[in-house]
Structure formats: C-alpha cells, structure tokens
Coordinates of C-alpha atoms in Angstrom, one line a residue:
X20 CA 16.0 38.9 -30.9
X21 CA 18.9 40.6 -32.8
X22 CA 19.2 43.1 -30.2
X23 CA 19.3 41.3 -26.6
X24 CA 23.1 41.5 -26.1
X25 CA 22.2 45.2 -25.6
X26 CA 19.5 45.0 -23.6
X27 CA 21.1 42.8 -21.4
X28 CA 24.0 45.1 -21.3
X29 CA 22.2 48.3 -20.2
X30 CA 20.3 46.1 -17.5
X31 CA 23.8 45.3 -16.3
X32 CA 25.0 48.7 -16.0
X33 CA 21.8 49.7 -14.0
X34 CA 22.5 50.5 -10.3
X35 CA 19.1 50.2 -8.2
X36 CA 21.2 51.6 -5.4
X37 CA 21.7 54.9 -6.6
X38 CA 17.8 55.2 -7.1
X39 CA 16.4 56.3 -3.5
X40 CA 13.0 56.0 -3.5
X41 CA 12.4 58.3 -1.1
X42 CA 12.4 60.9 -3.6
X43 CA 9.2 59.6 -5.0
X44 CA 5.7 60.6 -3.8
X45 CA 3.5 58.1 -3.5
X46 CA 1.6 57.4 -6.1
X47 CA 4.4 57.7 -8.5
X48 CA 6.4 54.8 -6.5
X49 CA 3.5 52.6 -7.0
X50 CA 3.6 53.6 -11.0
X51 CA 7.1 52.6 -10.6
X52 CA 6.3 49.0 -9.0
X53 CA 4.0 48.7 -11.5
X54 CA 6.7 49.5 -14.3
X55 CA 9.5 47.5 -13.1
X56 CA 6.8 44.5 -12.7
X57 CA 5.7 44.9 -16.6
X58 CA 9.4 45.2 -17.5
X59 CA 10.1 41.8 -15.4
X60 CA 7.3 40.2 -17.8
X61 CA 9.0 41.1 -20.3
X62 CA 12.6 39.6 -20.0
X63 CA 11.1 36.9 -18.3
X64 CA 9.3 36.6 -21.5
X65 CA 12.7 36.5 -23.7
X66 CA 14.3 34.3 -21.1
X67 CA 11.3 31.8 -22.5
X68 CA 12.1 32.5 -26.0
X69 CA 15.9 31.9 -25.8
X70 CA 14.9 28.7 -23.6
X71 CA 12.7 27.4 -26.6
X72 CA 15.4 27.9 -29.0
X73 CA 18.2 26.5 -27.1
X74 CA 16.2 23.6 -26.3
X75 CA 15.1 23.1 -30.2
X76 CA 18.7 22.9 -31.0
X77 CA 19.9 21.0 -27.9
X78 CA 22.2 23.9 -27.2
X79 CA 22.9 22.0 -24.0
X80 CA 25.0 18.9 -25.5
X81 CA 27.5 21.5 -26.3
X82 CA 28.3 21.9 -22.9
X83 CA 27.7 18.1 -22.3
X84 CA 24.4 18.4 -20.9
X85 CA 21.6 15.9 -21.3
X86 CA 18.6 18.7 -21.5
X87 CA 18.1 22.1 -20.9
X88 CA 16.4 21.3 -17.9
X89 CA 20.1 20.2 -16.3
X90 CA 21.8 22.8 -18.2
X91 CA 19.3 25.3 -16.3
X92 CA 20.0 23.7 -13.0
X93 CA 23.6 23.7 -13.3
X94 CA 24.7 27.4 -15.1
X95 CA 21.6 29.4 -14.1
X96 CA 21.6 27.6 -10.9
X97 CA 17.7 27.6 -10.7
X98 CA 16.1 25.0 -8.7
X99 CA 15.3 22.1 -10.6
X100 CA 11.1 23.1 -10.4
X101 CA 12.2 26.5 -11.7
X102 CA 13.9 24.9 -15.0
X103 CA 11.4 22.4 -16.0
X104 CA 8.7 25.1 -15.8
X105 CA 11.1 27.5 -17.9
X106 CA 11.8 24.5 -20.9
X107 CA 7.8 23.7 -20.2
X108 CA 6.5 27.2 -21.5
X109 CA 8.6 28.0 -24.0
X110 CA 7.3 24.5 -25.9
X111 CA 3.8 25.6 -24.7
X112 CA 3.9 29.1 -26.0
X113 CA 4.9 28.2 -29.3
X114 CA 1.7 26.7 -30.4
X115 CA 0.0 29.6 -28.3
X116 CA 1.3 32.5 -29.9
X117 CA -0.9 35.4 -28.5
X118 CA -0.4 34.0 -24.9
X119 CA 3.3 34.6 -25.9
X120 CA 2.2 38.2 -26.9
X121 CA 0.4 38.8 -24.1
X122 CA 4.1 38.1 -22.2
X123 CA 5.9 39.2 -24.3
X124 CA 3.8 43.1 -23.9
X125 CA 4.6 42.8 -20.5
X126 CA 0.8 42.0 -19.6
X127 CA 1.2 38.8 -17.6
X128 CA 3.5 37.5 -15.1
X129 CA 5.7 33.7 -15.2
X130 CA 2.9 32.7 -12.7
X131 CA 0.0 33.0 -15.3
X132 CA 2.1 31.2 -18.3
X133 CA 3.3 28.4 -15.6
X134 CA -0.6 28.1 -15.2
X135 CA -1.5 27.5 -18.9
X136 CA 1.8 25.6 -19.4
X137 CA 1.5 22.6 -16.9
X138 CA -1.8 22.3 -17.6
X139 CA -2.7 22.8 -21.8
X140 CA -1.0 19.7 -23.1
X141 CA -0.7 18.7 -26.3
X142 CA -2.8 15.6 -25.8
X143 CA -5.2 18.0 -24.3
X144 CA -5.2 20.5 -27.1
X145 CA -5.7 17.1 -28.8
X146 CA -8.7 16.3 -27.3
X147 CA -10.5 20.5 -27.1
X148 CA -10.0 20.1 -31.0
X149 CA -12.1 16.9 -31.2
X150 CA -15.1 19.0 -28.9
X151 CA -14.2 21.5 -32.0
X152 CA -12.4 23.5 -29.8
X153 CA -9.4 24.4 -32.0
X154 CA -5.9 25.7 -30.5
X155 CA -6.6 29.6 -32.0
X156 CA -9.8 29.5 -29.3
X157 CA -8.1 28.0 -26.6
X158 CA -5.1 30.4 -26.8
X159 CA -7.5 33.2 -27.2
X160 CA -9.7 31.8 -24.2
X161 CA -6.8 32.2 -21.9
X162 CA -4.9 35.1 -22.7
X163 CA -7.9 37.0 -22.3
X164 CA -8.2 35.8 -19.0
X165 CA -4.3 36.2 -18.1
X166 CA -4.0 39.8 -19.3
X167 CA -7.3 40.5 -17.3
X168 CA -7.0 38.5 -14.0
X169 CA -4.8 37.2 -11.1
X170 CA -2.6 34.0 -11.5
X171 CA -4.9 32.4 -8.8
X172 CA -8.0 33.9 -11.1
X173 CA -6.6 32.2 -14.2
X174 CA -5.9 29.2 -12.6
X175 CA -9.6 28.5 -12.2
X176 CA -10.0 29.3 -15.8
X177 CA -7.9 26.7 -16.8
X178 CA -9.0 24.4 -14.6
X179 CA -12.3 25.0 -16.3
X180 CA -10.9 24.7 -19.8
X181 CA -9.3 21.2 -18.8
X182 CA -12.9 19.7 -17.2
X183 CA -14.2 20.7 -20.3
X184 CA -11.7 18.5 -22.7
X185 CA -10.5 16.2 -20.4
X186 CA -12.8 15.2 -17.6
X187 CA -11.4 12.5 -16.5
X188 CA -7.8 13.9 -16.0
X189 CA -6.3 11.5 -18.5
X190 CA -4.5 13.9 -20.7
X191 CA -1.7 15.9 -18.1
X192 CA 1.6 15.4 -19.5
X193 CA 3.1 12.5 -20.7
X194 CA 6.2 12.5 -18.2
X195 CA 3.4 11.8 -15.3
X196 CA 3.5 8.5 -13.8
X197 CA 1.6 6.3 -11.6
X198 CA 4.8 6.4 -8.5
X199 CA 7.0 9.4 -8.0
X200 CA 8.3 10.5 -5.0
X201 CA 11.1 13.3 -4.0
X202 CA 13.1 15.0 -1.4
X203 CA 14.1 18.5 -1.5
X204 CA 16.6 20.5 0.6
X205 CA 15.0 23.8 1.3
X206 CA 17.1 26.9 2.1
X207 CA 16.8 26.7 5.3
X208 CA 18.0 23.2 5.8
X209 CA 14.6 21.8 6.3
X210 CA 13.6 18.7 3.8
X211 CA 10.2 18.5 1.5
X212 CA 9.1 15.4 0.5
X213 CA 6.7 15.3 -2.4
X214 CA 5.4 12.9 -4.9
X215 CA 2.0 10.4 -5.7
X216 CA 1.2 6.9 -5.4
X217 CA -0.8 4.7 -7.6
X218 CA -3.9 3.2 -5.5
X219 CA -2.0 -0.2 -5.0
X220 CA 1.2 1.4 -3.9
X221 CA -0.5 4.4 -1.4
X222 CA -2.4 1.1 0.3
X223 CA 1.3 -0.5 0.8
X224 CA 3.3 2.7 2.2
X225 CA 0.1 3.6 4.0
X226 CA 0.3 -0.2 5.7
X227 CA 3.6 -0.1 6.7
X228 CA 3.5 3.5 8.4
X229 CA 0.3 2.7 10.4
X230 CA 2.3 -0.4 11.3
X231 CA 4.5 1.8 13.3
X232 CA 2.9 5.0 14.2
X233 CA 0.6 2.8 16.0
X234 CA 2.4 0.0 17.6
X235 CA 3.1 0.8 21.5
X236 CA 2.0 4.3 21.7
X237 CA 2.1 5.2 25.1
X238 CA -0.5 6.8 27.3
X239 CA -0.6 10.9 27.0
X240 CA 1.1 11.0 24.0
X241 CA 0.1 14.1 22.4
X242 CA 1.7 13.6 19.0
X243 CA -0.2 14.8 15.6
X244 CA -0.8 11.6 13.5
X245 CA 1.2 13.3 10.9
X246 CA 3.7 13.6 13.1
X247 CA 3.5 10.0 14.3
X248 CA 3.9 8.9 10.7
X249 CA 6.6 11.3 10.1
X250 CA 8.8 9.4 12.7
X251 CA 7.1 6.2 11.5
X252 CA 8.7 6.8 7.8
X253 CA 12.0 7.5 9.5
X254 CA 12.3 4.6 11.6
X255 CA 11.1 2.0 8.7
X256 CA 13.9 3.2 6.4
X257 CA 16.1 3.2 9.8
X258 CA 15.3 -1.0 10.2
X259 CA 15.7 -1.1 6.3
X260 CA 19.1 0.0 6.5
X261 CA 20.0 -2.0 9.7
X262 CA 18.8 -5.4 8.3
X263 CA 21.2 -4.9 5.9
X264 CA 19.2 -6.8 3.0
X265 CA 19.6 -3.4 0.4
X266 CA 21.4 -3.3 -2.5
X267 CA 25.4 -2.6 -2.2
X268 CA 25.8 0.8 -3.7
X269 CA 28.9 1.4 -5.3
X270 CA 30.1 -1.8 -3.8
X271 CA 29.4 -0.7 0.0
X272 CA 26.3 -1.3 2.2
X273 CA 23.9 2.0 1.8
X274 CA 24.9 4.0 5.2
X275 CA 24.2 6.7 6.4
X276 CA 27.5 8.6 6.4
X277 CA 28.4 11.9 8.4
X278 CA 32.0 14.5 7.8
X279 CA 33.1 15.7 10.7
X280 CA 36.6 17.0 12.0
X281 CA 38.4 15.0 14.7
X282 CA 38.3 18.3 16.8
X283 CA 34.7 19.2 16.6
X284 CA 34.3 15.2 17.1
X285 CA 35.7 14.9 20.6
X286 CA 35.2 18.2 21.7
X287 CA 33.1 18.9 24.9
X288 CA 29.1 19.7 24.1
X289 CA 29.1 23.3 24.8
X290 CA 32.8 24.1 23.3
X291 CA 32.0 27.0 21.4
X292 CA 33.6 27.5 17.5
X293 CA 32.9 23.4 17.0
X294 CA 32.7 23.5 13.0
X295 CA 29.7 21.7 11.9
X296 CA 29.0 18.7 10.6
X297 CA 27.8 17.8 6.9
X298 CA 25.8 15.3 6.3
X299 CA 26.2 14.2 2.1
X300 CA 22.5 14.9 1.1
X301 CA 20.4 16.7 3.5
X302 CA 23.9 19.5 4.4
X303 CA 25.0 21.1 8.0
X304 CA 23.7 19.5 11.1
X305 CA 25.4 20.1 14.9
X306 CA 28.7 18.6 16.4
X307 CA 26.0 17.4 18.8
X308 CA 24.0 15.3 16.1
X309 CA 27.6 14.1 14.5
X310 CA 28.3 12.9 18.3
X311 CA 24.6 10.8 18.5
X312 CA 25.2 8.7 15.5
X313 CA 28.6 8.5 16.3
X314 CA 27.4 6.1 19.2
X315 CA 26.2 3.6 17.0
X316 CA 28.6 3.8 14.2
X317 CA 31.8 3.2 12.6
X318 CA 34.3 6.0 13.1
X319 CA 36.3 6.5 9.8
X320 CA 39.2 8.2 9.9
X321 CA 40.5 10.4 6.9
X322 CA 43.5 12.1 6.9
X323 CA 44.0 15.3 5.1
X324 CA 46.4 17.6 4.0
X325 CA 47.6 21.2 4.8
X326 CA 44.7 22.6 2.8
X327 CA 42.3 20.4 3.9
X328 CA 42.3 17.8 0.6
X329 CA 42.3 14.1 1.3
X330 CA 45.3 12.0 1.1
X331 CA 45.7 9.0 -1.3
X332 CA 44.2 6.4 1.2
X333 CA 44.2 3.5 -1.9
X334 CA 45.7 0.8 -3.2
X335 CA 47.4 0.1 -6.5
X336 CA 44.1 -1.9 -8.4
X337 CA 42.2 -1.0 -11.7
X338 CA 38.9 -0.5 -9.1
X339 CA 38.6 2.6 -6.7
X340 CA 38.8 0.9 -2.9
X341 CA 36.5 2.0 -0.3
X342 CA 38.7 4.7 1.3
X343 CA 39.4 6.1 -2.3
X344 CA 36.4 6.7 -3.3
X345 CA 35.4 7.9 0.4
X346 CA 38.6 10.6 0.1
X347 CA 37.2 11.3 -3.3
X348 CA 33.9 11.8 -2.8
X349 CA 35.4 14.1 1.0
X350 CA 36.8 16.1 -1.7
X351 CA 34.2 16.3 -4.8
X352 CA 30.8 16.0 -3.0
X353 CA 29.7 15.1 -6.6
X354 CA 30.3 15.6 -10.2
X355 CA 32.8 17.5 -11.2
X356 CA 31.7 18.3 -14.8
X357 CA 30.8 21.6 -15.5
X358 CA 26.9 22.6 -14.6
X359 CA 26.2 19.0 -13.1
X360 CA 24.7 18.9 -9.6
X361 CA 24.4 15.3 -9.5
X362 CA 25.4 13.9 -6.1
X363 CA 27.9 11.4 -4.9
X364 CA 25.9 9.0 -5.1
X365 CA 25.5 8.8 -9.0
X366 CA 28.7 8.8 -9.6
X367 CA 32.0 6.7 -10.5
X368 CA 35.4 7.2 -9.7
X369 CA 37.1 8.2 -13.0
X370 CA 41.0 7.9 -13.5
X371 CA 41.9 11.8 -14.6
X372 CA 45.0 9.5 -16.4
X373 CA 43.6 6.2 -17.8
X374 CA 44.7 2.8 -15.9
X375 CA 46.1 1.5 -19.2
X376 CA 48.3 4.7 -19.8
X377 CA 49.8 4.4 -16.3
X378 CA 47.6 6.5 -14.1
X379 CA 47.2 5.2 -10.2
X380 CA 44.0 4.5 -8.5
X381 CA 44.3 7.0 -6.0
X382 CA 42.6 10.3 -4.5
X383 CA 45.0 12.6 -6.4
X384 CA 44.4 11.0 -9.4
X385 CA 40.5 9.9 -9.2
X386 CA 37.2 12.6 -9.8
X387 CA 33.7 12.1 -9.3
X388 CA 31.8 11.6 -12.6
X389 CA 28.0 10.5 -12.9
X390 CA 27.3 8.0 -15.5
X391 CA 26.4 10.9 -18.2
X392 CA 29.4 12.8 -17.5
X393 CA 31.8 9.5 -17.7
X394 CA 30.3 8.5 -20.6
X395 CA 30.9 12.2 -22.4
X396 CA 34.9 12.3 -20.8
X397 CA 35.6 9.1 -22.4
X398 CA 33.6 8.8 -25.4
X399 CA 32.6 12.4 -26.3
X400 CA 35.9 14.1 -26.4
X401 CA 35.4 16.0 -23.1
X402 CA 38.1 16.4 -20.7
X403 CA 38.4 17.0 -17.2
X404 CA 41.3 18.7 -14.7
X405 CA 42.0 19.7 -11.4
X406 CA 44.0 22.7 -10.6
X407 CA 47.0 20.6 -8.4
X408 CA 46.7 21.2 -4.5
X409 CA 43.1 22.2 -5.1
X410 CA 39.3 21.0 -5.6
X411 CA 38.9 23.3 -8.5
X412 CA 37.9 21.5 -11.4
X413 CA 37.6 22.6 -14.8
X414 CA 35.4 21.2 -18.2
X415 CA 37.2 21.1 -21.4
X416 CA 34.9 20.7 -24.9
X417 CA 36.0 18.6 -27.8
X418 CA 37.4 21.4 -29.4
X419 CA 40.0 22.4 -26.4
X420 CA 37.8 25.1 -24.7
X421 CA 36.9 25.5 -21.1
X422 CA 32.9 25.4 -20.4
X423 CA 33.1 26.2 -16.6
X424 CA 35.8 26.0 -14.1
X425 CA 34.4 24.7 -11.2
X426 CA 34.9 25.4 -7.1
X427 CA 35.5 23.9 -4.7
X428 CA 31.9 24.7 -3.3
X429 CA 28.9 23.1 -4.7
X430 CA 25.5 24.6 -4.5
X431 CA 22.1 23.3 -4.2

C-alpha cells in the first residue's frame, strides 16, 4: 500500500489523448483493451482496499461524515448505489481473501465482486458452515468461477451457492427490510422509482392504484395498465397533498414548489432564451410546465440581488419565517457542509452567528444544515462560512482547517 501515492501520480500524468490508436493493428488494439481492462481491475481493486480501511477507522467523521457510504457520495461524487456497493465489498473481501487476489491480479472485474458481495453474507457464510461448508470453500468456490466466467456467468453460481445455504432467502443482508421504496433522478432528468413491499403493504398500494387507474376510463383508451397506474400513483399523492391532512414540514404544508424568474414567468410560450425552471427534487423542467402549475398556485415573489442571491425577506425572531427559509433554501438548495448532498428538505436553518451572540434571523445570516451537519457545527467543533456576496460555502474542522469549499452548484 506504501506505494499508491505514486501510482496514482503516474496515472495522473498519463495523457490518453496523445495515444492514437490508429497506429495500432488490430489485434494488438484488442491486446490493449484487454490490458487497460486488467489494469482497471486492479485500481478498482485498491480503491476497495483503501475503502475497507477508511471505513474500519471511520476515516469519514473526520470530515464530519456519518459513514463512508455519504463520504463516497459527497467527495467522490458517486451515486449513492455506486458507494454502498464499494463499502459492501471491501467488508466482503476481507473474510474472502483469494476473491480479493483474484482482483487484486487484475482477473475479475467490480461486476463479479459486486456479485459475491451483495449476496455472501455473513449470516449466510453462517449458515454454509453449519452444511460444513466452511468460508476457505466458499471463497475458493467462487473465485474460481469469477476468474473463469462472465459476471452474468457468476452470478448464476452464486445464486446456486445461496439455494444451497439459504433456501428460503432468509439470510440477505441485515439492512433489508420488509418496506423500502426510492426515487432517483437519472441523468437525463427522467425519475426511477424502486423499492419492495411486505405482502400486507403491496395489497394496500396495489388497492389504492387499481382504485384509480380504473375508475372512469373512457372508451378507446389505449393506455398500458402500467401506464394507467403510473398516472394513478401521481394523482393519489396529487389528492394527498390537496386535502391538506399531511404533516407540516418545516412548519409549512408539504407543496409542491417550483423557481422560476419573473421574466421566463410571464413571457409568451414560444419566446425563445426563457431560462428554465427548477423544480427542488426532480431539477429543470420548461417555462411552459412552470406556467401550468402556476394556474393553480400561489405565486411567491422573491427578490434578489445584483448577483442573483436572495434578499433578507425575515423578520427579527429566534425562528427562521417562511420567506427566510424560502430565500435560504433559493440560495443553498441543501446542505451546505462539505460532501453532504442532503436536500432541502432535511435541513434547518442555522444562524452562521448564534441568536444569543447577536446574530439576525435573516437570509444573509442563515445556511442550510441537515440534522447531522447542525448537530456537528454546534456540538462537534465544526464551523461553517460563506464567502460575502456569494453562495460559496466552506467547512472548517475542529482543528481550524478547511475540508471542502463548496459552490455554488450542487450536483446529484
């Protein structure tokens, strides 16, 4: 391990560009695919290894993170999915050492280990020892098949190892539960939905959708039932939200909230150069879209200033008002600690100068923190500040140095 600095150095000072690979025949460009594929193993390989040993120490709290999994997120900016699979194998690999070899030599890709990792458990390496399969043949078992087949290939290994010690699919990872359920913002705007029900709770959502998908469906329409219960989920969470019987969050009723400028706002539909919309969860949609919930909403107006920062819209109290946490949130979009992607939504609106030492409830004075974050800024020593005039925001550690300074442009 002594020597990654270097390594890492001379992979920086590689330039793919001056390599034209037209200057290759063919069979030694495939070599070369082949070559730069083993050598991707490999780092990917010591990318596990410093994961595992960061997360053994809990590196992370040093920059005020709760895991490695949202340390990953936030200063590798990997997709959540990426980083729990990452923390997942390097804990996996350490009680499966020739697996790790078999990586570490180049001889099997991050798909194969993500294979063995989500699904050889420890209560499942539990259970193979109790058959009298003992961790050394397991580990054995499937490296052999890794080194020597496809990650679809190995897959069905695996999936052969677990019917053998665990039938009844009782033994995946503790962190499984009976209800989970996500959304996702893909790069290309469009939003996933994933997750599972429990028996009980699949019967319920399933109900409720059915409820509307099929209620006054008119004759000829051609729409897919998925499609129907698609708009069905949609509009039950749309009546939800009308009835107004939610929870207050963050002391308003849950809306659905949409930024546009004044300009773009009243502009005519075809004007072109209309900046678009942003919608706090889900990003970018049309002037056109801003316009159609505009016709059924509250219009909010927020003035800004000459670089586009909200004014203090507040009043003097201890408590951040609607329009200050509005102007706050205009201007944070989220946390503002170093490496956190948490949204809006999380988060309070912490004084930058403490109430009781004189600081103002106001925009200038107010930043987005999720409850970790707050917690760490007033009881951990950490310390967060604004460049004036600007939404860069920058993390100070305990011991007065900087972890990240952060834009004014979240991603993800």
């Amino acid at each position: 391990m002594s020597g990654w600095r270097s390594v890492v150095d001379q992979l920086a000072a590689l330039d793919p560009a001056e390599w034209d690979a037209a200057d290759l025949g063919d069979a030694e460009l495939l070599t070369a695919v082949v070559d730069v594929q083993a050598a991707v193993n490999r780092l990917s390989a010591l990318q596990t290894r410093l994961v595992r040993a960061a997360d053994v120490r809990q590196a992370h709290r040093n920059d005020g993170m709760v895991s490695m999994r949202s340390w990953l997120t936030g200063h590798c900016r990997v997709s959540g999915r990426e980083a729990v699979a990452l923390v997942r194998a390097g804990r996996r690999l350490a009680e499966l050492p020739e697996v790790e070899a078999a990586f570490t030599a180049g001889e099997m890709t991050s798909a194969h280990v993500g294979v063995i990792a989500s699904a050889v458990t420890p209560a499942r390496v539990a259970a193979a020892a109790g058959h009298g399969i003992d961790v050394a043949e397991t580990d054995r078992v499937l490296a052999t098949a890794a080194r020597e087949l496809g990650p679809e290939d190995t897959a069905k290994a695996v999936r052969r190892w677990v019917a053998g010690v665990d039938p009844d699919g009782q033994l995946a990872d503790a962190a499984d539960v009976d209800r989970r359920f996500s959304l996702a913002v893909s790069l290309t705007g469009r939003v996933y939905l994933s997750g599972h029900l429990d028996p009980v709770g699949a019967e319920t959502v399933h109900t409720a959708l059915e409820s509307l998908a099929g209620a006054d469906r008119p004759a000829g329409d051609l729409r897919s039932h998925a499609e129907r219960q698609g708009e069905a989920l949609v509009e039950l969470c749309r009546r939800a939200l009308v009835a107004g019987e939610l929870p207050e969050v963050r002391g308003e009723r849950p809306q659905v909230r949409v930024t546009i400028d004044w300009q773009s706002l009243s502009a005519a539909r075809t004007a072109a150069g209309a900046a678009p919309a942003e919608l706090p969860f889900a990003g970018p949609v049309t002037p056109e879209t801003a316009r159609r919930l505009a016709c059924d909403a509250s219009v909010v107006r927020m003035i800004t200033g000459p670089h586009g920062l909200p004014m203090d819209v507040g009043r003097a109290q201890r408590t951040a008002s609607a329009g200050v946490r509005r102007a706050v949130e205009l201007r944070d979009d989220g946390c503002v600690f170093a490496g956190c992607t948490a949204p809006a939504a999380w988060c309070d609106v912490h004084h930058v100068v403490h109430w009781a030492h004189g600081g103002p409830t106001s925009c200038e004075n107010g930043a987005l923190l999720c409850e970790r974050h707050h917690t760490a800024v007033h009881e951990g020593g950490f310390a967060v500040r604004r460049d004036p005039g600007t939404a860069v925001w920058h993390t100070v550690r305990p011991d007065g140095s900087e972890i990240v300074p952060r834009g004014p442009c979240r991603s993800g």
